[in-house]
CSV table of C-alpha atoms in Angstrom, one decimal:
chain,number,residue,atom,x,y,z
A,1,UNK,CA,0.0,0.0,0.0
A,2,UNK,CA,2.8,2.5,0.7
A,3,UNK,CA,4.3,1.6,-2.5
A,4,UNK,CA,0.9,1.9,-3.6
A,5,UNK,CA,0.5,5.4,-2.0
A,6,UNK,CA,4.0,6.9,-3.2
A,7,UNK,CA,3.9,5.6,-6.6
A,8,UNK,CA,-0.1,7.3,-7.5
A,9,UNK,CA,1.7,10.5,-5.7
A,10,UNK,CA,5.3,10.5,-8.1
A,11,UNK,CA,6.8,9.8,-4.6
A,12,UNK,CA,10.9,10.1,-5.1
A,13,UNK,CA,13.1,9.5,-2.2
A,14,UNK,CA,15.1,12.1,-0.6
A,15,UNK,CA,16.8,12.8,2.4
A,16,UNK,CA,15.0,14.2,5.2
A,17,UNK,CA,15.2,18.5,5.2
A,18,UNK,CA,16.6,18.2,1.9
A,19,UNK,CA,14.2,21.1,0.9
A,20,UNK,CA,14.4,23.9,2.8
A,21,UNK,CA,13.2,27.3,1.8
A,22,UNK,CA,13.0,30.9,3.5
A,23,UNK,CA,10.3,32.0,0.6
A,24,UNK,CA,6.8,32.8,3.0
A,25,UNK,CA,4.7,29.9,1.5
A,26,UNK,CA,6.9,26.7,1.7
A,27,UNK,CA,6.0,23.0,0.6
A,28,UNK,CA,6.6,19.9,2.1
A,29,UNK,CA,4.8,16.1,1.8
A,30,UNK,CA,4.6,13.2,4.3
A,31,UNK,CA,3.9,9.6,3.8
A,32,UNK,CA,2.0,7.1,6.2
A,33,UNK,CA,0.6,3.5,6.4
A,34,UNK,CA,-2.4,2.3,8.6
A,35,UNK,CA,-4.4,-0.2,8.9
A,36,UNK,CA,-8.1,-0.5,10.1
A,37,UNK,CA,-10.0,-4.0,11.4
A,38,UNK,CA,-8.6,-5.8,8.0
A,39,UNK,CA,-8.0,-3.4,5.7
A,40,UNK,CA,-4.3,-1.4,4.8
A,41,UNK,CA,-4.2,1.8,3.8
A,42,UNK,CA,-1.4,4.7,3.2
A,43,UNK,CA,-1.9,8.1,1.8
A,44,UNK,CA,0.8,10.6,0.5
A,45,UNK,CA,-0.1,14.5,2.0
A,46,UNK,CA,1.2,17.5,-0.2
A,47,UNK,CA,0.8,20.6,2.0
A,48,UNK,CA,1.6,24.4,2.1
A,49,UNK,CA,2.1,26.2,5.1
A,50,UNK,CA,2.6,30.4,5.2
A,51,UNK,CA,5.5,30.9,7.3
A,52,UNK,CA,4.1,34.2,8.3
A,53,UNK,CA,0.5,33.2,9.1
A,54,UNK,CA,0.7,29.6,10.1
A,55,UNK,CA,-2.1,28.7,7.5
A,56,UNK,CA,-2.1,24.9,6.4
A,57,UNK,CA,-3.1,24.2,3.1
A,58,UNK,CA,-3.6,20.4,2.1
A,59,UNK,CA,-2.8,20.5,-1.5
A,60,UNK,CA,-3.3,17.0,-3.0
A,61,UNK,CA,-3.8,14.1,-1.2
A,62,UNK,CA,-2.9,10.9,-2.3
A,63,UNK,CA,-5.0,7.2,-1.2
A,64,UNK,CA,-4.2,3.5,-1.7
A,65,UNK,CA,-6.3,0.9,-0.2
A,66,UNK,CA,-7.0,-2.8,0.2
A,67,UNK,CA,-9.8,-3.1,1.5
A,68,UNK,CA,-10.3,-6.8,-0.4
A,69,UNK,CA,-13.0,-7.9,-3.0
A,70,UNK,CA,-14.2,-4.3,-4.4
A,71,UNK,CA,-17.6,-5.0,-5.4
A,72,UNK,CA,-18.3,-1.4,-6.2
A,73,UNK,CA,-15.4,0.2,-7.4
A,74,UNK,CA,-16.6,3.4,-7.2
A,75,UNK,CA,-18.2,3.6,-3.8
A,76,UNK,CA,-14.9,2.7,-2.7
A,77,UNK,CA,-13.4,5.6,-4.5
A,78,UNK,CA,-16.0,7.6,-2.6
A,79,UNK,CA,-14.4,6.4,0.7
A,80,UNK,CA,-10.9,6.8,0.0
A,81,UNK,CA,-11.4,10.7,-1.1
A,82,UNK,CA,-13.9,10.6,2.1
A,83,UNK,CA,-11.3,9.4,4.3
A,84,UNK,CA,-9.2,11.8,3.2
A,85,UNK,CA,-10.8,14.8,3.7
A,86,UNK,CA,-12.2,14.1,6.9
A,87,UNK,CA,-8.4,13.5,7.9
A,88,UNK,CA,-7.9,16.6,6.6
A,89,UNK,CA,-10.5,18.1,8.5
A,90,UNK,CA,-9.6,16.5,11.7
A,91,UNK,CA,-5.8,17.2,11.3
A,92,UNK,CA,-6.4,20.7,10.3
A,93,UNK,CA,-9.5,22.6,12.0
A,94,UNK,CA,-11.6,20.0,14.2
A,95,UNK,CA,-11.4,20.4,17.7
A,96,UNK,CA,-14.1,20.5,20.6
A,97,UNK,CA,-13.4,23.7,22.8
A,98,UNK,CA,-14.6,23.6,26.1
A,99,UNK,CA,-15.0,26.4,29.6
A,100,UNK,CA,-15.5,25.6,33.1
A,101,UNK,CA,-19.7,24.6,32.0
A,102,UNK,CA,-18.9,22.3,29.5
A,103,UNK,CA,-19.0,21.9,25.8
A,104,UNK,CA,-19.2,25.0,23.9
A,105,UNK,CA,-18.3,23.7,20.2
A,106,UNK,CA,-22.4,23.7,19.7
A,107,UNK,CA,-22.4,24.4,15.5
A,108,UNK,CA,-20.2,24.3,12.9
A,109,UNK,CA,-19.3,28.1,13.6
A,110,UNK,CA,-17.8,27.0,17.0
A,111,UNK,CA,-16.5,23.7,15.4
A,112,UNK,CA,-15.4,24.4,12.4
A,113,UNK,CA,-15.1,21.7,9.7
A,114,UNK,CA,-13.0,21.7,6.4
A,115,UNK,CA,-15.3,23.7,3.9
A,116,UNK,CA,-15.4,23.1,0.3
A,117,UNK,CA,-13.7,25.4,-0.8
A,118,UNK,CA,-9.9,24.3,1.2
A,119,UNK,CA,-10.7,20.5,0.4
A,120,UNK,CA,-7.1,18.7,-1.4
A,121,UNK,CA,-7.7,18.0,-4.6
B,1,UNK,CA,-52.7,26.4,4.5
B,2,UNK,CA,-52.1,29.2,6.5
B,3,UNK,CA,-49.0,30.1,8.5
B,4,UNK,CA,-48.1,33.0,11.2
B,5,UNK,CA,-46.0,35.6,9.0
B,6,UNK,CA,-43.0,34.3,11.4
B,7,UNK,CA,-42.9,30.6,10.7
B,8,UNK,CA,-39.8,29.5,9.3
B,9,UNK,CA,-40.0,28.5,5.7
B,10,UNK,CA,-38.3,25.4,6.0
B,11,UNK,CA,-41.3,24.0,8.0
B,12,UNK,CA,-43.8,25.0,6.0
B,13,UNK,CA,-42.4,23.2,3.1
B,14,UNK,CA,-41.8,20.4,5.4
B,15,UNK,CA,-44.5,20.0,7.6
B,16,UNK,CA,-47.5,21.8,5.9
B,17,UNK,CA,-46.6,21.0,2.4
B,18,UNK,CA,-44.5,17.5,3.4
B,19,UNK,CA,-41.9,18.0,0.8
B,20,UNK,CA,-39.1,15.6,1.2
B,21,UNK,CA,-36.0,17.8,-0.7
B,22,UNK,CA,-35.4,20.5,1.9
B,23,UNK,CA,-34.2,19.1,5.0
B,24,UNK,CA,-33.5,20.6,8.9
B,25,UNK,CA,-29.9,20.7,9.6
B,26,UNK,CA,-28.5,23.2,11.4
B,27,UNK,CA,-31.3,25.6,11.6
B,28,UNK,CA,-28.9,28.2,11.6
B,29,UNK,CA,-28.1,28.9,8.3
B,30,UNK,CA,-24.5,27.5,8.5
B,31,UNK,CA,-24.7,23.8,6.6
B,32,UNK,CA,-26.8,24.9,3.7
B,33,UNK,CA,-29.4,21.3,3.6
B,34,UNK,CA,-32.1,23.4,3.7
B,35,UNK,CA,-31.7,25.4,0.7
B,36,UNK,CA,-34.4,26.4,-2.0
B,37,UNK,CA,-34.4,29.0,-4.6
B,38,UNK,CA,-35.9,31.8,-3.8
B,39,UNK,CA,-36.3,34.1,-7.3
B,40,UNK,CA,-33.5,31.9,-8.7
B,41,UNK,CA,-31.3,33.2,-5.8
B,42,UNK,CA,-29.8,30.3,-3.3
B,43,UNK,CA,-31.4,30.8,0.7
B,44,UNK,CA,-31.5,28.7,3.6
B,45,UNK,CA,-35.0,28.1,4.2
B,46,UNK,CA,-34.3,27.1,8.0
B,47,UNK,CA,-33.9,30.6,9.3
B,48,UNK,CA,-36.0,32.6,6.5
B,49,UNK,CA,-39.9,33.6,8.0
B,50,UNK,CA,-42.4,33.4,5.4
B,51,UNK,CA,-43.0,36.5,5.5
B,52,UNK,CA,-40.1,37.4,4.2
B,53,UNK,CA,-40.4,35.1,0.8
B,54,UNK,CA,-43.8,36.9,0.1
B,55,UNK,CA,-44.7,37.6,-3.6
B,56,UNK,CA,-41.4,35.4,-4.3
B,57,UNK,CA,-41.0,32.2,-6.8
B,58,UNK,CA,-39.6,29.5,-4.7
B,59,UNK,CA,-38.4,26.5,-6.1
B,60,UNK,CA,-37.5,23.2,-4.3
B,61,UNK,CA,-35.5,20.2,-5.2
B,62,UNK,CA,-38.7,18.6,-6.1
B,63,UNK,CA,-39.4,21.5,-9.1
B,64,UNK,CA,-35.8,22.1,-9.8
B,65,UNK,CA,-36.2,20.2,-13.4
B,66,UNK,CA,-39.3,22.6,-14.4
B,67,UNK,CA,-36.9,25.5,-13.2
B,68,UNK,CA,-34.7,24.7,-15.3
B,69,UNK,CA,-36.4,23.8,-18.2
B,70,UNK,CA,-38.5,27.6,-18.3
B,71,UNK,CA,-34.9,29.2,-17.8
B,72,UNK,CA,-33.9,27.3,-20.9
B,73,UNK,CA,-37.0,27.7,-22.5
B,74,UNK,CA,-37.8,24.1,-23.5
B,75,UNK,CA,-40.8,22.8,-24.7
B,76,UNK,CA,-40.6,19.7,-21.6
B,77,UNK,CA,-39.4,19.6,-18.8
B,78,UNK,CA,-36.2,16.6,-18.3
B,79,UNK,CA,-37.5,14.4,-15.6
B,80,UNK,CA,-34.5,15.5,-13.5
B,81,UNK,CA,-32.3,18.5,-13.6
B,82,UNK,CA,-28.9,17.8,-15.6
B,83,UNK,CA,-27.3,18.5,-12.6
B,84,UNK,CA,-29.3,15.4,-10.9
B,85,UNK,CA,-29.0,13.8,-13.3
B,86,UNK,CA,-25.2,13.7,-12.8
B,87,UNK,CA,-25.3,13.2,-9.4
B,88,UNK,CA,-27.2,10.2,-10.0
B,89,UNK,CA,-25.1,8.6,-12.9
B,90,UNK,CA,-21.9,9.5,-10.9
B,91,UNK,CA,-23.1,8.7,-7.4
B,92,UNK,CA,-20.2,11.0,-5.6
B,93,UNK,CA,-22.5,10.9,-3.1
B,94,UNK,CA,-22.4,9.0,0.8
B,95,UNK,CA,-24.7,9.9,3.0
B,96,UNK,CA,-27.1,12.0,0.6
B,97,UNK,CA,-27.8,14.6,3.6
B,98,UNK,CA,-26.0,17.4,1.9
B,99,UNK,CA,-27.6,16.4,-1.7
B,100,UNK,CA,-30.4,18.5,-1.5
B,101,UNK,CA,-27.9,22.2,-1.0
B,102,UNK,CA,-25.4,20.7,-3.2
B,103,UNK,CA,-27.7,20.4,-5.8
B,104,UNK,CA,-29.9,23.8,-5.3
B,105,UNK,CA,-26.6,25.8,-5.3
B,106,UNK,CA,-24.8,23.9,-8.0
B,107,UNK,CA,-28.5,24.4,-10.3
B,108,UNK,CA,-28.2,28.3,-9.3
B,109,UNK,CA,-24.1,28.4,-9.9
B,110,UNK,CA,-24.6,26.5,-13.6
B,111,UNK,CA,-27.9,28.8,-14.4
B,112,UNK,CA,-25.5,32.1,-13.8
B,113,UNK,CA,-22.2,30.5,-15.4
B,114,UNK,CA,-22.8,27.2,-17.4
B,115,UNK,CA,-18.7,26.7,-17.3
B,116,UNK,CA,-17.3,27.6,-14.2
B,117,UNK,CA,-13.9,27.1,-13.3
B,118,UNK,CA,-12.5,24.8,-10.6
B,119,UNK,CA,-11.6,27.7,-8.4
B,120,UNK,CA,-15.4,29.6,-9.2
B,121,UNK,CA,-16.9,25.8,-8.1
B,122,UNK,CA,-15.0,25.9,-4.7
B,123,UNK,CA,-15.9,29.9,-4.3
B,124,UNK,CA,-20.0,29.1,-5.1
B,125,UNK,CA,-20.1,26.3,-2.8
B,126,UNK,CA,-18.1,26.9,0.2
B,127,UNK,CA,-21.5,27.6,1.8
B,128,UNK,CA,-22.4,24.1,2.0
B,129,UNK,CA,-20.8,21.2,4.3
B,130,UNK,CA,-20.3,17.5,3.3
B,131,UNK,CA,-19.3,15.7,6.7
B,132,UNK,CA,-18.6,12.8,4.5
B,133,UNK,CA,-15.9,13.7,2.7
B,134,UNK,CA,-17.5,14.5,-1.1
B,135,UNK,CA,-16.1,17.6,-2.0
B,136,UNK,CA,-13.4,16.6,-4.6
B,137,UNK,CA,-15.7,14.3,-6.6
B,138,UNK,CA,-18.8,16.6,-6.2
B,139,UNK,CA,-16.4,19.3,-7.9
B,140,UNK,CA,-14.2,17.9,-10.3
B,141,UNK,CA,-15.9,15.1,-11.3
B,142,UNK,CA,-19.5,15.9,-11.3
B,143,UNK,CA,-19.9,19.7,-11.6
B,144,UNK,CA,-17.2,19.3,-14.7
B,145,UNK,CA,-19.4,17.1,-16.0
B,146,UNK,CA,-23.0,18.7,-15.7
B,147,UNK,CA,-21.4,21.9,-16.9
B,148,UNK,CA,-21.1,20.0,-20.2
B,149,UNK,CA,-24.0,18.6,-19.9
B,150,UNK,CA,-26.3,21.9,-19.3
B,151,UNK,CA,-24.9,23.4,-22.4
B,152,UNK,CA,-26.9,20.9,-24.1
B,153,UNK,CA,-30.6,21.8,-24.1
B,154,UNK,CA,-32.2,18.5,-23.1
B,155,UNK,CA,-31.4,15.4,-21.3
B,156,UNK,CA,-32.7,12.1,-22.2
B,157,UNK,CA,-33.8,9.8,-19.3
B,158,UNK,CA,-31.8,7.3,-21.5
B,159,UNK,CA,-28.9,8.8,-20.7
B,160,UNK,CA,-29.0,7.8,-17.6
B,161,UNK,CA,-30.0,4.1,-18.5
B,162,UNK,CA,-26.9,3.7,-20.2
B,163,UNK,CA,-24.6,4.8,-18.1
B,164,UNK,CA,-25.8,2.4,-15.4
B,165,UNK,CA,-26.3,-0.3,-17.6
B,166,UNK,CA,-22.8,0.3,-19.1
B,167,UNK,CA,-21.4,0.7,-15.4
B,168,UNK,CA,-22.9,-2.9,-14.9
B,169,UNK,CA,-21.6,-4.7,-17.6
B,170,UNK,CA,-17.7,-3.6,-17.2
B,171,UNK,CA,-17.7,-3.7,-13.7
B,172,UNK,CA,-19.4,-7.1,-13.8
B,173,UNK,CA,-21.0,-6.2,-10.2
B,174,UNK,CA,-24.4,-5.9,-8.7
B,175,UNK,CA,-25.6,-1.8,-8.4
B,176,UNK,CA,-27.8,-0.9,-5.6
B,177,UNK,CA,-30.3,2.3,-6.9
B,178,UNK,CA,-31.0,4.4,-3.9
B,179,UNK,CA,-34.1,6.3,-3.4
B,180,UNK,CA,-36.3,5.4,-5.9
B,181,UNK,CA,-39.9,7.0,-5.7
B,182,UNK,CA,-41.7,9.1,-7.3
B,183,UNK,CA,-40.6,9.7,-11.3
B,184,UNK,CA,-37.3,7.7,-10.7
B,185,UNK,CA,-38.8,4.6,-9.8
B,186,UNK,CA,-41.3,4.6,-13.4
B,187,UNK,CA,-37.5,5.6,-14.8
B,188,UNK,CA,-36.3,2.6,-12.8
B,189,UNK,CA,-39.1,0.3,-14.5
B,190,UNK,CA,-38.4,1.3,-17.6
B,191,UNK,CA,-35.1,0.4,-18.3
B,192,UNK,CA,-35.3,-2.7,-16.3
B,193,UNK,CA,-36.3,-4.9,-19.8
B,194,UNK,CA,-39.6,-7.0,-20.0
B,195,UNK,CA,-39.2,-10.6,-18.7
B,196,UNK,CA,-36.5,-9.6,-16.6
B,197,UNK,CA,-38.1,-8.0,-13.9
B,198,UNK,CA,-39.0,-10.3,-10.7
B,199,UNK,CA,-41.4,-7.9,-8.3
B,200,UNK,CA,-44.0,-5.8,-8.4
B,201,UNK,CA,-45.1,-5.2,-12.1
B,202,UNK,CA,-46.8,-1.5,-10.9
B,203,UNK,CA,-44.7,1.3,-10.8
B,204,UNK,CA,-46.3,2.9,-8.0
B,205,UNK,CA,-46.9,-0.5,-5.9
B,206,UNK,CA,-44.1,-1.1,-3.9
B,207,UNK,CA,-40.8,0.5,-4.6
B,208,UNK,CA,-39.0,-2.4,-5.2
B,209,UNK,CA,-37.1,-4.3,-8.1
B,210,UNK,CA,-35.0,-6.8,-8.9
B,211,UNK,CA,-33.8,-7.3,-12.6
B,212,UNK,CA,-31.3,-10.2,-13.9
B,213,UNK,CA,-29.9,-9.0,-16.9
B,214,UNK,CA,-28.7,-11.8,-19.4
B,215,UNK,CA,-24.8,-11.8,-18.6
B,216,UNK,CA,-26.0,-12.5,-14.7
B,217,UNK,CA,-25.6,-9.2,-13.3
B,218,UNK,CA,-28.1,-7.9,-11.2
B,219,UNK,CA,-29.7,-4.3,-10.4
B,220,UNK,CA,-31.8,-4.0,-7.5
B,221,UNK,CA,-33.9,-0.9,-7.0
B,222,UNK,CA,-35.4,-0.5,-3.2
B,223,UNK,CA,-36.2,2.8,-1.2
B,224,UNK,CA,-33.6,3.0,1.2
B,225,UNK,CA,-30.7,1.2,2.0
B,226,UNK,CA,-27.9,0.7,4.5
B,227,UNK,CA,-24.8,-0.8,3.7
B,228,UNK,CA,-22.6,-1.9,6.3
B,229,UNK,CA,-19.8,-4.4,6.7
B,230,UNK,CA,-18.3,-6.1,10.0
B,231,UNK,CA,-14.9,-8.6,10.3
């Protein structure tokens, strides 16, 4: 699956901080491999991060899975891109907030989720 | 039916009029399920009183095919809207909950620019949230292809018969059809051919069918569906 993952994403190896830059948007990728009940799966991550700002932009993403007899091919499509957004979203902006009452991530103003317009491509 | 001038308009399309596209999300404006076409313009129906759509043309999911077919001027309306249509044929869809803002702003963005760009796609529906994940197949794929698909001037129901059937035959594997009432499950008799069809011969009996097409793939049309899976 990883080979899987790096070869869909034109993965070449380098070594690590190879590709440092003082420019005020900089790029960098990451690689990982998981697995779920009985199912690998790895994903390549292409982000941008301002240097100035701190903003976090997940590029393009990158899925492999094996998830076993793929009966419909395309729904499975649909959970690999799902999967990786809602990482995205759950890396990137999702976080329950709390004060000394409890809870007060109550919509998704006060727990934001990634929008349409910031999803990888 | 009458309604106090305050009501919100999502219930009175809900409740007194029991339509079935608009849906309670939020109810504060912020995820974009309830949406409907007020004048041709995109609002969230959750947190608009009636009073304030008064003297306005408001168009549902349910009449977005007739909306579209008096903006394009054609002589019938398509049984769905192209953009529908797509989302039917394509199925970027999971949970469906979003579907019915997807679809009302994608229908508004394709009536104002029948070719938008990727980054005019992303801008038009930021407004609406897809906990599931769809956004990069509900853009590239789908809206891609429905803007092509709108510059033509009608649809044929066939269309979509094909690509399902053709869907069936290369991929060899059994298609569930979700949500099938109403004019998609007479669509959904149709093209299920004579002597193949095992269940209720009436359209509007029960809304189920099972057809075994000659190379032993199946299509099964029921109303609502779960899929699961467990180790």
């Amino acid at each position: 699956m990883l080979e899987a993952a790096a070869h869909a994403a034109g993965w070449t190896a380098r070594p690590s901080a190879s590709h440092l830059s003082d420019a005020e948007i900089v790029t960098g990728r990451g690689i990982a491999v998981g697995t779920h009940h009985v199912s690998y799966g790895a994903a390549v991550a292409e982000v941008e991060v301002n240097r100035r700002t701190g903003e976090i932009v997940a590029k393009h993403l990158y899925g492999a899975l094996d998830c076993g007899l793929a009966v419909n091919p395309s729904l499975v499509e649909n959970q690999i891109v799902g999967m990786m957004v809602q990482a995205t979203s759950r890396m990137l902006k999702e976080e329950v907030t709390f004060d000394q009452k409890g809870v007060t991530s109550t919509d998704w103003v006060s727990y934001p989720v990634l929008r349409f317009a910031e999803h990888p491509a | 039916m009458t309604a106090s001038p305050d009501t919100p308009l999502l219930y009175v399309l809900t409740e007194d009029l029991q339509l079935r596209g608009p849906r309670f999300g939020c109810g504060l404006a912020q995820c974009g399920s309830c949406s409907v076409l007020a004048d041709g313009v995109e609002i969230r129906s959750c947190i608009t009183p009636v009073a304030a759509v008064a003297g306005k043309s408001l168009t549902t999911l349910e009449g977005l095919a007739a909306w579209y077919a008096e903006n394009k001027k054609l002589a019938q309306a398509p049984a769905l809207h192209p953009l529908q249509q797509a989302f039917l044929d394509e199925q970027p869809l999971h949970c469906g909950y979003c579907y019915n803002g997807m679809t009302i702003k994608g229908a508004e963005l394709l009536a104002n620019n029948p070719n938008p760009s990727e980054a005019e796609i992303r801008k038009a529906m930021n407004g609406h949230i897809c906990r599931c994940g769809t956004y990069p197949r509900v853009a590239q794929g789908n809206t891609a292809r429905l803007a092509r698909r709108c510059r033509r001037d009608a649809m044929s129901e066939l269309d979509a018969s094909f690509s399902r059937r053709d869907l069936l035959k290369s991929g060899g594997a059994m298609i569930i059809g979700l949500s099938m009432t109403g004019a998609l499950s007479a669509r959904a008799a149709a093209f299920a051919a004579p002597g193949n069809v095992a269940g209720p011969p009436e359209p509007s009996a029960v809304d189920t069918w099972i057809a075994v097409h000659a190379d032993n793939t199946a299509t099964i049309f029921f109303g609502k569906c779960e899929l699961a899976w467990r180790a």
